[in-house]
mmCIF file with all atom_site columns, N, CA and C in Angstrom:
data_model
loop_
_atom_site.group_PDB
_atom_site.id
_atom_site.type_symbol
_atom_site.label_atom_id
_atom_site.label_alt_id
_atom_site.label_comp_id
_atom_site.label_asym_id
_atom_site.label_entity_id
_atom_site.label_seq_id
_atom_site.pdbx_PDB_ins_code
_atom_site.Cartn_x
_atom_site.Cartn_y
_atom_site.Cartn_z
_atom_site.occupancy
_atom_site.B_iso_or_equiv
_atom_site.pdbx_formal_charge
_atom_site.auth_seq_id
_atom_site.auth_comp_id
_atom_site.auth_asym_id
_atom_site.auth_atom_id
_atom_site.pdbx_PDB_model_num
ATOM 1   N N  . GLU R 1 1  ? 12.631 -79.010 12.490 1.00 0.00 ? 101 GLU R N  1
ATOM 2   C CA . GLU R 1 1  ? 13.713 -78.148 11.346 1.00 0.00 ? 101 GLU R CA 1
ATOM 3   C C  . GLU R 1 1  ? 13.943 -77.211 11.693 1.00 0.00 ? 101 GLU R C  1
ATOM 4   N N  . ALA R 1 2  ? 12.360 -76.026 12.031 1.00 0.00 ? 102 ALA R N  1
ATOM 5   C CA . ALA R 1 2  ? 13.047 -73.994 11.816 1.00 0.00 ? 102 ALA R CA 1
ATOM 6   C C  . ALA R 1 2  ? 13.114 -74.566 13.429 1.00 0.00 ? 102 ALA R C  1
ATOM 7   N N  . LEU R 1 3  ? 13.134 -75.417 14.208 1.00 0.00 ? 103 LEU R N  1
ATOM 8   C CA . LEU R 1 3  ? 13.759 -74.331 15.512 1.00 0.00 ? 103 LEU R CA 1
ATOM 9   C C  . LEU R 1 3  ? 15.363 -75.355 15.691 1.00 0.00 ? 103 LEU R C  1
ATOM 10  N N  . ARG R 1 4  ? 15.397 -76.272 14.978 1.00 0.00 ? 104 ARG R N  1
ATOM 11  C CA . ARG R 1 4  ? 16.503 -76.622 15.127 1.00 0.00 ? 104 ARG R CA 1
ATOM 12  C C  . ARG R 1 4  ? 17.071 -75.258 14.551 1.00 0.00 ? 104 ARG R C  1
ATOM 13  N N  . ALA R 1 5  ? 16.766 -74.935 13.498 1.00 0.00 ? 105 ALA R N  1
ATOM 14  C CA . ALA R 1 5  ? 17.681 -73.983 12.242 1.00 0.00 ? 105 ALA R CA 1
ATOM 15  C C  . ALA R 1 5  ? 17.514 -72.717 13.272 1.00 0.00 ? 105 ALA R C  1
ATOM 16  N N  . ARG R 1 6  ? 16.835 -72.853 13.791 1.00 0.00 ? 106 ARG R N  1
ATOM 17  C CA . ARG R 1 6  ? 17.266 -71.113 14.732 1.00 0.00 ? 106 ARG R CA 1
ATOM 18  C C  . ARG R 1 6  ? 18.100 -71.710 16.366 1.00 0.00 ? 106 ARG R C  1
ATOM 19  N N  . GLY R 1 7  ? 18.872 -72.316 16.702 1.00 0.00 ? 107 GLY R N  1
ATOM 20  C CA . GLY R 1 7  ? 19.992 -73.236 18.049 1.00 0.00 ? 107 GLY R CA 1
ATOM 21  C C  . GLY R 1 7  ? 19.014 -73.868 18.990 1.00 0.00 ? 107 GLY R C  1
ATOM 22  N N  . CYS R 1 8  ? 17.732 -74.350 18.574 1.00 0.00 ? 108 CYS R N  1
ATOM 23  C CA . CYS R 1 8  ? 17.165 -74.193 19.479 1.00 0.00 ? 108 CYS R CA 1
ATOM 24  C C  . CYS R 1 8  ? 17.748 -76.606 19.440 1.00 0.00 ? 108 CYS R C  1
ATOM 25  N N  . HIS R 1 9  ? 17.006 -76.911 20.756 1.00 0.00 ? 109 HIS R N  1
ATOM 26  C CA . HIS R 1 9  ? 17.755 -78.282 20.629 1.00 0.00 ? 109 HIS R CA 1
ATOM 27  C C  . HIS R 1 9  ? 16.003 -78.894 21.009 1.00 0.00 ? 109 HIS R C  1
ATOM 28  N N  . LEU R 1 10 ? 15.837 -79.889 20.863 1.00 0.00 ? 110 LEU R N  1
ATOM 29  C CA . LEU R 1 10 ? 14.667 -80.715 20.992 1.00 0.00 ? 110 LEU R CA 1
ATOM 30  C C  . LEU R 1 10 ? 14.648 -82.208 20.865 1.00 0.00 ? 110 LEU R C  1
ATOM 31  N N  . SER R 1 11 ? 14.148 -82.515 21.745 1.00 0.00 ? 111 SER R N  1
ATOM 32  C CA . SER R 1 11 ? 14.005 -83.780 22.042 1.00 0.00 ? 111 SER R CA 1
ATOM 33  C C  . SER R 1 11 ? 13.394 -84.991 20.986 1.00 0.00 ? 111 SER R C  1
ATOM 34  N N  . GLU R 1 12 ? 13.443 -85.842 20.582 1.00 0.00 ? 112 GLU R N  1
ATOM 35  C CA . GLU R 1 12 ? 13.118 -87.169 19.897 1.00 0.00 ? 112 GLU R CA 1
ATOM 36  C C  . GLU R 1 12 ? 11.904 -86.872 20.452 1.00 0.00 ? 112 GLU R C  1
ATOM 37  N N  . SER R 1 13 ? 10.753 -87.367 19.704 1.00 0.00 ? 113 SER R N  1
ATOM 38  C CA . SER R 1 13 ? 9.321  -87.345 20.288 1.00 0.00 ? 113 SER R CA 1
ATOM 39  C C  . SER R 1 13 ? 8.630  -88.138 18.901 1.00 0.00 ? 113 SER R C  1
ATOM 40  N N  . GLN R 1 14 ? 7.978  -88.811 20.401 1.00 0.00 ? 114 GLN R N  1
ATOM 41  C CA . GLN R 1 14 ? 6.963  -89.882 18.781 1.00 0.00 ? 114 GLN R CA 1
ATOM 42  C C  . GLN R 1 14 ? 5.878  -89.310 19.363 1.00 0.00 ? 114 GLN R C  1
ATOM 43  N N  . GLY R 1 15 ? 5.223  -88.135 20.052 1.00 0.00 ? 115 GLY R N  1
ATOM 44  C CA . GLY R 1 15 ? 3.995  -88.350 20.491 1.00 0.00 ? 115 GLY R CA 1
ATOM 45  C C  . GLY R 1 15 ? 3.537  -86.628 19.441 1.00 0.00 ? 115 GLY R C  1
ATOM 46  N N  . ASN R 1 16 ? 2.150  -86.120 19.736 1.00 0.00 ? 116 ASN R N  1
ATOM 47  C CA . ASN R 1 16 ? 2.196  -84.571 18.980 1.00 0.00 ? 116 ASN R CA 1
ATOM 48  C C  . ASN R 1 16 ? 2.436  -83.169 20.014 1.00 0.00 ? 116 ASN R C  1
ATOM 49  N N  . PHE R 1 17 ? 3.738  -83.663 20.628 1.00 0.00 ? 117 PHE R N  1
ATOM 50  C CA . PHE R 1 17 ? 4.734  -82.603 20.918 1.00 0.00 ? 117 PHE R CA 1
ATOM 51  C C  . PHE R 1 17 ? 6.154  -82.507 20.865 1.00 0.00 ? 117 PHE R C  1
ATOM 52  N N  . LEU R 1 18 ? 6.288  -81.241 20.840 1.00 0.00 ? 118 LEU R N  1
ATOM 53  C CA . LEU R 1 18 ? 7.698  -80.951 20.324 1.00 0.00 ? 118 LEU R CA 1
ATOM 54  C C  . LEU R 1 18 ? 8.417  -80.541 21.912 1.00 0.00 ? 118 LEU R C  1
ATOM 55  N N  . TRP R 1 19 ? 9.528  -80.576 22.947 1.00 0.00 ? 119 TRP R N  1
ATOM 56  C CA . TRP R 1 19 ? 9.878  -80.731 24.179 1.00 0.00 ? 119 TRP R CA 1
ATOM 57  C C  . TRP R 1 19 ? 11.149 -79.880 23.863 1.00 0.00 ? 119 TRP R C  1
ATOM 58  N N  . VAL R 1 20 ? 11.355 -78.066 24.109 1.00 0.00 ? 120 VAL R N  1
ATOM 59  C CA . VAL R 1 20 ? 11.831 -77.767 22.775 1.00 0.00 ? 120 VAL R CA 1
ATOM 60  C C  . VAL R 1 20 ? 12.796 -76.759 24.345 1.00 0.00 ? 120 VAL R C  1
ATOM 61  N N  . LYS R 1 21 ? 14.369 -76.305 23.987 1.00 0.00 ? 121 LYS R N  1
ATOM 62  C CA . LYS R 1 21 ? 14.501 -76.323 24.898 1.00 0.00 ? 121 LYS R CA 1
ATOM 63  C C  . LYS R 1 21 ? 15.368 -74.231 24.112 1.00 0.00 ? 121 LYS R C  1
ATOM 64  N N  . SER R 1 22 ? 15.384 -73.721 23.964 1.00 0.00 ? 122 SER R N  1
ATOM 65  C CA . SER R 1 22 ? 15.517 -72.401 23.159 1.00 0.00 ? 122 SER R CA 1
ATOM 66  C C  . SER R 1 22 ? 16.885 -71.692 23.874 1.00 0.00 ? 122 SER R C  1
ATOM 67  N N  . ARG R 1 23 ? 17.800 -71.048 23.289 1.00 0.00 ? 123 ARG R N  1
ATOM 68  C CA . ARG R 1 23 ? 18.626 -70.356 23.538 1.00 0.00 ? 123 ARG R CA 1
ATOM 69  C C  . ARG R 1 23 ? 18.271 -69.079 24.429 1.00 0.00 ? 123 ARG R C  1
ATOM 70  N N  . THR R 1 24 ? 16.999 -68.473 23.586 1.00 0.00 ? 124 THR R N  1
ATOM 71  C CA . THR R 1 24 ? 16.904 -67.495 25.258 1.00 0.00 ? 124 THR R CA 1
ATOM 72  C C  . THR R 1 24 ? 15.465 -68.589 26.274 1.00 0.00 ? 124 THR R C  1
ATOM 73  N N  . PRO R 1 25 ? 16.298 -67.588 27.238 1.00 0.00 ? 125 PRO R N  1
ATOM 74  C CA . PRO R 1 25 ? 15.274 -67.742 28.660 1.00 0.00 ? 125 PRO R CA 1
ATOM 75  C C  . PRO R 1 25 ? 14.007 -68.644 28.195 1.00 0.00 ? 125 PRO R C  1
ATOM 76  N N  . ALA R 1 26 ? 13.005 -69.948 29.184 1.00 0.00 ? 126 ALA R N  1
ATOM 77  C CA . ALA R 1 26 ? 12.058 -70.764 28.257 1.00 0.00 ? 126 ALA R CA 1
ATOM 78  C C  . ALA R 1 26 ? 11.326 -69.606 29.200 1.00 0.00 ? 126 ALA R C  1
ATOM 79  N N  . VAL R 1 27 ? 11.059 -68.924 30.584 1.00 0.00 ? 127 VAL R N  1
ATOM 80  C CA . VAL R 1 27 ? 10.447 -68.149 30.668 1.00 0.00 ? 127 VAL R CA 1
ATOM 81  C C  . VAL R 1 27 ? 9.791  -66.616 29.903 1.00 0.00 ? 127 VAL R C  1
ATOM 82  N N  . GLU R 1 28 ? 10.783 -66.381 29.143 1.00 0.00 ? 128 GLU R N  1
ATOM 83  C CA . GLU R 1 28 ? 10.632 -65.298 27.923 1.00 0.00 ? 128 GLU R CA 1
ATOM 84  C C  . GLU R 1 28 ? 9.956  -65.831 27.588 1.00 0.00 ? 128 GLU R C  1
ATOM 85  N N  . VAL R 1 29 ? 10.169 -66.927 26.545 1.00 0.00 ? 129 VAL R N  1
ATOM 86  C CA . VAL R 1 29 ? 9.810  -67.668 25.519 1.00 0.00 ? 129 VAL R CA 1
ATOM 87  C C  . VAL R 1 29 ? 8.402  -67.394 25.427 1.00 0.00 ? 129 VAL R C  1
ATOM 88  N N  . PHE R 1 30 ? 7.857  -68.497 27.166 1.00 0.00 ? 130 PHE R N  1
ATOM 89  C CA . PHE R 1 30 ? 6.782  -68.402 27.479 1.00 0.00 ? 130 PHE R CA 1
ATOM 90  C C  . PHE R 1 30 ? 6.358  -67.539 27.426 1.00 0.00 ? 130 PHE R C  1
ATOM 91  N N  . ASP R 1 31 ? 6.328  -66.416 28.160 1.00 0.00 ? 131 ASP R N  1
ATOM 92  C CA . ASP R 1 31 ? 5.797  -65.149 28.312 1.00 0.00 ? 131 ASP R CA 1
ATOM 93  C C  . ASP R 1 31 ? 5.237  -64.207 26.953 1.00 0.00 ? 131 ASP R C  1
ATOM 94  N N  . LEU R 1 32 ? 5.994  -64.298 26.008 1.00 0.00 ? 132 LEU R N  1
ATOM 95  C CA . LEU R 1 32 ? 5.934  -63.394 24.877 1.00 0.00 ? 132 LEU R CA 1
ATOM 96  C C  . LEU R 1 32 ? 4.908  -64.349 23.526 1.00 0.00 ? 132 LEU R C  1
ATOM 97  N N  . LEU R 1 33 ? 5.125  -64.848 23.985 1.00 0.00 ? 133 LEU R N  1
ATOM 98  C CA . LEU R 1 33 ? 3.999  -66.587 22.842 1.00 0.00 ? 133 LEU R CA 1
ATOM 99  C C  . LEU R 1 33 ? 2.563  -65.983 23.985 1.00 0.00 ? 133 LEU R C  1
ATOM 100 N N  . GLU R 1 34 ? 2.276  -66.385 25.104 1.00 0.00 ? 134 GLU R N  1
ATOM 101 C CA . GLU R 1 34 ? 1.916  -66.006 26.013 1.00 0.00 ? 134 GLU R CA 1
ATOM 102 C C  . GLU R 1 34 ? 0.911  -64.354 25.563 1.00 0.00 ? 134 GLU R C  1
ATOM 103 N N  . SER R 1 35 ? 1.353  -63.425 24.975 1.00 0.00 ? 135 SER R N  1
ATOM 104 C CA . SER R 1 35 ? 1.440  -62.451 25.202 1.00 0.00 ? 135 SER R CA 1
ATOM 105 C C  . SER R 1 35 ? 0.180  -62.203 24.131 1.00 0.00 ? 135 SER R C  1
ATOM 106 N N  . HIS R 1 36 ? 1.212  -63.183 22.962 1.00 0.00 ? 136 HIS R N  1
ATOM 107 C CA . HIS R 1 36 ? 0.076  -62.980 21.225 1.00 0.00 ? 136 HIS R CA 1
ATOM 108 C C  . HIS R 1 36 ? -0.743 -64.468 21.294 1.00 0.00 ? 136 HIS R C  1
ATOM 109 N N  . HIS R 1 37 ? -0.954 -64.382 22.634 1.00 0.00 ? 137 HIS R N  1
ATOM 110 C CA . HIS R 1 37 ? -2.016 -65.848 23.008 1.00 0.00 ? 137 HIS R CA 1
ATOM 111 C C  . HIS R 1 37 ? -2.064 -66.800 21.906 1.00 0.00 ? 137 HIS R C  1
ATOM 112 N N  . ILE R 1 38 ? -0.428 -67.054 22.363 1.00 0.00 ? 138 ILE R N  1
ATOM 113 C CA . ILE R 1 38 ? -0.326 -68.742 21.933 1.00 0.00 ? 138 ILE R CA 1
ATOM 114 C C  . ILE R 1 38 ? 0.142  -69.299 22.692 1.00 0.00 ? 138 ILE R C  1
ATOM 115 N N  . TYR R 1 39 ? -0.348 -70.537 23.621 1.00 0.00 ? 139 TYR R N  1
ATOM 116 C CA . TYR R 1 39 ? -0.357 -71.698 24.857 1.00 0.00 ? 139 TYR R CA 1
ATOM 117 C C  . TYR R 1 39 ? 1.088  -72.960 24.786 1.00 0.00 ? 139 TYR R C  1
ATOM 118 N N  . VAL R 1 40 ? 1.618  -72.219 25.173 1.00 0.00 ? 140 VAL R N  1
ATOM 119 C CA . VAL R 1 40 ? 2.435  -73.385 24.995 1.00 0.00 ? 140 VAL R CA 1
ATOM 120 C C  . VAL R 1 40 ? 3.248  -73.803 26.571 1.00 0.00 ? 140 VAL R C  1
ATOM 121 N N  . ARG R 1 41 ? 3.585  -75.495 27.154 1.00 0.00 ? 141 ARG R N  1
ATOM 122 C CA . ARG R 1 41 ? 3.537  -75.451 28.227 1.00 0.00 ? 141 ARG R CA 1
ATOM 123 C C  . ARG R 1 41 ? 4.907  -74.832 28.880 1.00 0.00 ? 141 ARG R C  1
ATOM 124 N N  . TYR R 1 42 ? 4.759  -74.090 30.284 1.00 0.00 ? 142 TYR R N  1
ATOM 125 C CA . TYR R 1 42 ? 6.218  -74.373 30.510 1.00 0.00 ? 142 TYR R CA 1
ATOM 126 C C  . TYR R 1 42 ? 6.518  -74.404 32.508 1.00 0.00 ? 142 TYR R C  1
ATOM 127 N N  . PHE R 1 43 ? 7.430  -75.882 32.132 1.00 0.00 ? 143 PHE R N  1
ATOM 128 C CA . PHE R 1 43 ? 7.174  -76.169 33.820 1.00 0.00 ? 143 PHE R CA 1
ATOM 129 C C  . PHE R 1 43 ? 8.250  -75.474 34.671 1.00 0.00 ? 143 PHE R C  1
ATOM 130 N N  . PRO R 1 44 ? 8.308  -74.754 35.398 1.00 0.00 ? 144 PRO R N  1
ATOM 131 C CA . PRO R 1 44 ? 9.542  -73.946 36.175 1.00 0.00 ? 144 PRO R CA 1
ATOM 132 C C  . PRO R 1 44 ? 9.986  -75.218 37.722 1.00 0.00 ? 144 PRO R C  1
ATOM 133 N N  . GLY R 1 45 ? 10.988 -75.265 36.978 1.00 0.00 ? 145 GLY R N  1
ATOM 134 C CA . GLY R 1 45 ? 11.485 -76.455 38.504 1.00 0.00 ? 145 GLY R CA 1
ATOM 135 C C  . GLY R 1 45 ? 12.601 -76.208 37.710 1.00 0.00 ? 145 GLY R C  1
ATOM 136 N N  . GLU R 1 46 ? 13.818 -77.540 38.653 1.00 0.00 ? 146 GLU R N  1
ATOM 137 C CA . GLU R 1 46 ? 15.262 -77.738 38.220 1.00 0.00 ? 146 GLU R CA 1
ATOM 138 C C  . GLU R 1 46 ? 15.709 -77.965 36.788 1.00 0.00 ? 146 GLU R C  1
ATOM 139 N N  . ARG R 1 47 ? 14.506 -78.557 37.181 1.00 0.00 ? 147 ARG R N  1
ATOM 140 C CA . ARG R 1 47 ? 15.321 -80.554 35.397 1.00 0.00 ? 147 ARG R CA 1
ATOM 141 C C  . ARG R 1 47 ? 14.627 -80.016 33.817 1.00 0.00 ? 147 ARG R C  1
ATOM 142 N N  . THR R 1 48 ? 13.324 -79.267 34.155 1.00 0.00 ? 148 THR R N  1
ATOM 143 C CA . THR R 1 48 ? 11.758 -79.269 33.571 1.00 0.00 ? 148 THR R CA 1
ATOM 144 C C  . THR R 1 48 ? 12.349 -77.143 32.726 1.00 0.00 ? 148 THR R C  1
ATOM 145 N N  . GLY R 1 49 ? 12.630 -76.669 33.506 1.00 0.00 ? 149 GLY R N  1
ATOM 146 C CA . GLY R 1 49 ? 12.177 -74.888 33.424 1.00 0.00 ? 149 GLY R CA 1
ATOM 147 C C  . GLY R 1 49 ? 13.717 -74.214 32.205 1.00 0.00 ? 149 GLY R C  1
ATOM 148 N N  . ASP R 1 50 ? 13.888 -74.366 31.524 1.00 0.00 ? 150 ASP R N  1
ATOM 149 C CA . ASP R 1 50 ? 15.063 -74.613 31.008 1.00 0.00 ? 150 ASP R CA 1
ATOM 150 C C  . ASP R 1 50 ? 13.656 -75.092 29.121 1.00 0.00 ? 150 ASP R C  1
ATOM 151 N N  . TRP R 1 51 ? 13.115 -75.320 29.489 1.00 0.00 ? 151 TRP R N  1
ATOM 152 C CA . TRP R 1 51 ? 12.013 -76.267 28.229 1.00 0.00 ? 151 TRP R CA 1
ATOM 153 C C  . TRP R 1 51 ? 11.271 -75.960 28.090 1.00 0.00 ? 151 TRP R C  1
ATOM 154 N N  . LEU R 1 52 ? 10.285 -76.393 27.054 1.00 0.00 ? 152 LEU R N  1
ATOM 155 C CA . LEU R 1 52 ? 8.715  -75.049 26.591 1.00 0.00 ? 152 LEU R CA 1
ATOM 156 C C  . LEU R 1 52 ? 8.220  -77.000 25.966 1.00 0.00 ? 152 LEU R C  1
ATOM 157 N N  . ARG R 1 53 ? 6.994  -77.068 26.678 1.00 0.00 ? 153 ARG R N  1
ATOM 158 C CA . ARG R 1 53 ? 6.177  -78.220 25.811 1.00 0.00 ? 153 ARG R CA 1
ATOM 159 C C  . ARG R 1 53 ? 5.852  -78.150 25.333 1.00 0.00 ? 153 ARG R C  1
ATOM 160 N N  . ILE R 1 54 ? 5.470  -78.315 23.752 1.00 0.00 ? 154 ILE R N  1
ATOM 161 C CA . ILE R 1 54 ? 4.947  -77.710 22.362 1.00 0.00 ? 154 ILE R CA 1
ATOM 162 C C  . ILE R 1 54 ? 3.908  -78.373 21.513 1.00 0.00 ? 154 ILE R C  1
ATOM 163 N N  . SER R 1 55 ? 2.635  -78.351 22.061 1.00 0.00 ? 155 SER R N  1
ATOM 164 C CA . SER R 1 55 ? 1.534  -79.046 21.013 1.00 0.00 ? 155 SER R CA 1
ATOM 165 C C  . SER R 1 55 ? 1.781  -78.830 20.023 1.00 0.00 ? 155 SER R C  1
ATOM 166 N N  . ILE R 1 56 ? 1.660  -79.867 18.557 1.00 0.00 ? 156 ILE R N  1
ATOM 167 C CA . ILE R 1 56 ? 2.052  -79.422 17.170 1.00 0.00 ? 156 ILE R CA 1
ATOM 168 C C  . ILE R 1 56 ? 0.438  -79.219 17.278 1.00 0.00 ? 156 ILE R C  1
ATOM 169 N N  . GLY R 1 57 ? 0.349  -77.710 16.582 1.00 0.00 ? 157 GLY R N  1
ATOM 170 C CA . GLY R 1 57 ? -0.634 -77.250 15.503 1.00 0.00 ? 157 GLY R CA 1
ATOM 171 C C  . GLY R 1 57 ? -1.311 -77.799 14.493 1.00 0.00 ? 157 GLY R C  1
ATOM 172 N N  . SER R 1 58 ? -2.177 -76.420 13.674 1.00 0.00 ? 158 SER R N  1
ATOM 173 C CA . SER R 1 58 ? -1.836 -77.219 11.928 1.00 0.00 ? 158 SER R CA 1
ATOM 174 C C  . SER R 1 58 ? -0.887 -75.936 11.398 1.00 0.00 ? 158 SER R C  1
ATOM 175 N N  . ASP R 1 59 ? -1.114 -75.966 10.306 1.00 0.00 ? 159 ASP R N  1
ATOM 176 C CA . ASP R 1 59 ? 0.082  -75.667 9.196  1.00 0.00 ? 159 ASP R CA 1
ATOM 177 C C  . ASP R 1 59 ? 0.924  -73.663 9.955  1.00 0.00 ? 159 ASP R C  1
ATOM 178 N N  . ALA R 1 60 ? -0.706 -73.155 9.806  1.00 0.00 ? 160 ALA R N  1
ATOM 179 C CA . ALA R 1 60 ? -0.715 -71.573 10.233 1.00 0.00 ? 160 ALA R CA 1
ATOM 180 C C  . ALA R 1 60 ? -0.811 -71.271 11.128 1.00 0.00 ? 160 ALA R C  1
ATOM 181 N N  . GLU R 1 61 ? -0.693 -72.413 12.795 1.00 0.00 ? 161 GLU R N  1
ATOM 182 C CA . GLU R 1 61 ? -0.948 -72.144 13.708 1.00 0.00 ? 161 GLU R CA 1
ATOM 183 C C  . GLU R 1 61 ? 0.943  -72.067 14.070 1.00 0.00 ? 161 GLU R C  1
ATOM 184 N N  . MET R 1 62 ? 1.337  -72.915 13.081 1.00 0.00 ? 162 MET R N  1
ATOM 185 C CA . MET R 1 62 ? 3.049  -73.367 13.728 1.00 0.00 ? 162 MET R CA 1
ATOM 186 C C  . MET R 1 62 ? 3.744  -72.538 13.249 1.00 0.00 ? 162 MET R C  1
ATOM 187 N N  . ASP R 1 63 ? 3.281  -72.140 12.067 1.00 0.00 ? 163 ASP R N  1
ATOM 188 C CA . ASP R 1 63 ? 3.933  -70.280 11.264 1.00 0.00 ? 163 ASP R CA 1
ATOM 189 C C  . ASP R 1 63 ? 3.883  -69.595 11.971 1.00 0.00 ? 163 ASP R C  1
ATOM 190 N N  . ARG R 1 64 ? 2.484  -69.345 12.896 1.00 0.00 ? 164 ARG R N  1
ATOM 191 C CA . ARG R 1 64 ? 2.582  -68.051 13.635 1.00 0.00 ? 164 ARG R CA 1
ATOM 192 C C  . ARG R 1 64 ? 4.004  -67.635 14.834 1.00 0.00 ? 164 ARG R C  1
ATOM 193 N N  . LEU R 1 65 ? 3.511  -68.856 15.459 1.00 0.00 ? 165 LEU R N  1
ATOM 194 C CA . LEU R 1 65 ? 4.279  -70.075 16.324 1.00 0.00 ? 165 LEU R CA 1
ATOM 195 C C  . LEU R 1 65 ? 5.748  -69.148 15.608 1.00 0.00 ? 165 LEU R C  1
ATOM 196 N N  . LEU R 1 66 ? 6.640  -69.628 14.835 1.00 0.00 ? 166 LEU R N  1
ATOM 197 C CA . LEU R 1 66 ? 7.824  -69.218 14.798 1.00 0.00 ? 166 LEU R CA 1
ATOM 198 C C  . LEU R 1 66 ? 7.716  -67.889 14.791 1.00 0.00 ? 166 LEU R C  1
ATOM 199 N N  . ALA R 1 67 ? 6.844  -67.310 13.195 1.00 0.00 ? 167 ALA R N  1
ATOM 200 C CA . ALA R 1 67 ? 7.283  -66.128 12.925 1.00 0.00 ? 167 ALA R CA 1
ATOM 201 C C  . ALA R 1 67 ? 7.577  -64.979 14.326 1.00 0.00 ? 167 ALA R C  1
ATOM 202 N N  . LEU R 1 68 ? 7.109  -65.564 15.365 1.00 0.00 ? 168 LEU R N  1
ATOM 203 C CA . LEU R 1 68 ? 7.627  -64.671 17.080 1.00 0.00 ? 168 LEU R CA 1
ATOM 204 C C  . LEU R 1 68 ? 8.566  -65.460 17.722 1.00 0.00 ? 168 LEU R C  1
ATOM 205 N N  . TRP R 1 69 ? 9.185  -66.603 17.789 1.00 0.00 ? 169 TRP R N  1
ATOM 206 C CA . TRP R 1 69 ? 9.942  -67.429 17.934 1.00 0.00 ? 169 TRP R CA 1
ATOM 207 C C  . TRP R 1 69 ? 11.294 -65.981 17.545 1.00 0.00 ? 169 TRP R C  1
ATOM 208 N N  . PRO R 1 70 ? 11.985 -65.918 19.684 1.00 0.00 ? 170 PRO R N  1
ATOM 209 C CA . PRO R 1 70 ? 13.025 -64.479 19.186 1.00 0.00 ? 170 PRO R CA 1
ATOM 210 C C  . PRO R 1 70 ? 14.213 -65.094 18.759 1.00 0.00 ? 170 PRO R C  1
ATOM 211 N N  . ASP R 1 71 ? 13.912 -66.496 18.566 1.00 0.00 ? 171 ASP R N  1
ATOM 212 C CA . ASP R 1 71 ? 15.398 -67.081 18.671 1.00 0.00 ? 171 ASP R CA 1
ATOM 213 C C  . ASP R 1 71 ? 15.604 -66.526 16.695 1.00 0.00 ? 171 ASP R C  1
ATOM 214 N N  . ALA R 1 72 ? 14.520 -66.964 15.976 1.00 0.00 ? 172 ALA R N  1
ATOM 215 C CA . ALA R 1 72 ? 14.484 -66.298 14.538 1.00 0.00 ? 172 ALA R CA 1
ATOM 216 C C  . ALA R 1 72 ? 14.887 -64.453 14.353 1.00 0.00 ? 172 ALA R C  1
ATOM 217 N N  . LYS R 1 73 ? 14.966 -64.514 15.155 1.00 0.00 ? 173 LYS R N  1
ATOM 218 C CA . LYS R 1 73 ? 15.979 -62.746 14.259 1.00 0.00 ? 173 LYS R CA 1
ATOM 219 C C  . LYS R 1 73 ? 17.543 -62.891 14.564 1.00 0.00 ? 173 LYS R C  1
ATOM 220 N N  . THR R 1 74 ? 17.880 -63.884 15.274 1.00 0.00 ? 174 THR R N  1
ATOM 221 C CA . THR R 1 74 ? 19.684 -63.502 15.116 1.00 0.00 ? 174 THR R CA 1
ATOM 222 C C  . THR R 1 74 ? 20.062 -65.182 14.341 1.00 0.00 ? 174 THR R C  1
#
């Protein structure tokens, strides 16, 4: 819900991960998070290049991801 509140689109999931499309280009979010040692999956490609795969972590890990998420400032 926190990512939806930031304008992200999330695919429905029954697994331990989220498939997220941000208002900020996925590669930019990926690079930002990686620079802070937060590792998500980015799959460049025509069908997947706008999306990130985020594995669910601990509450503290998810709070850290949300604090850095670029759309949090808008």
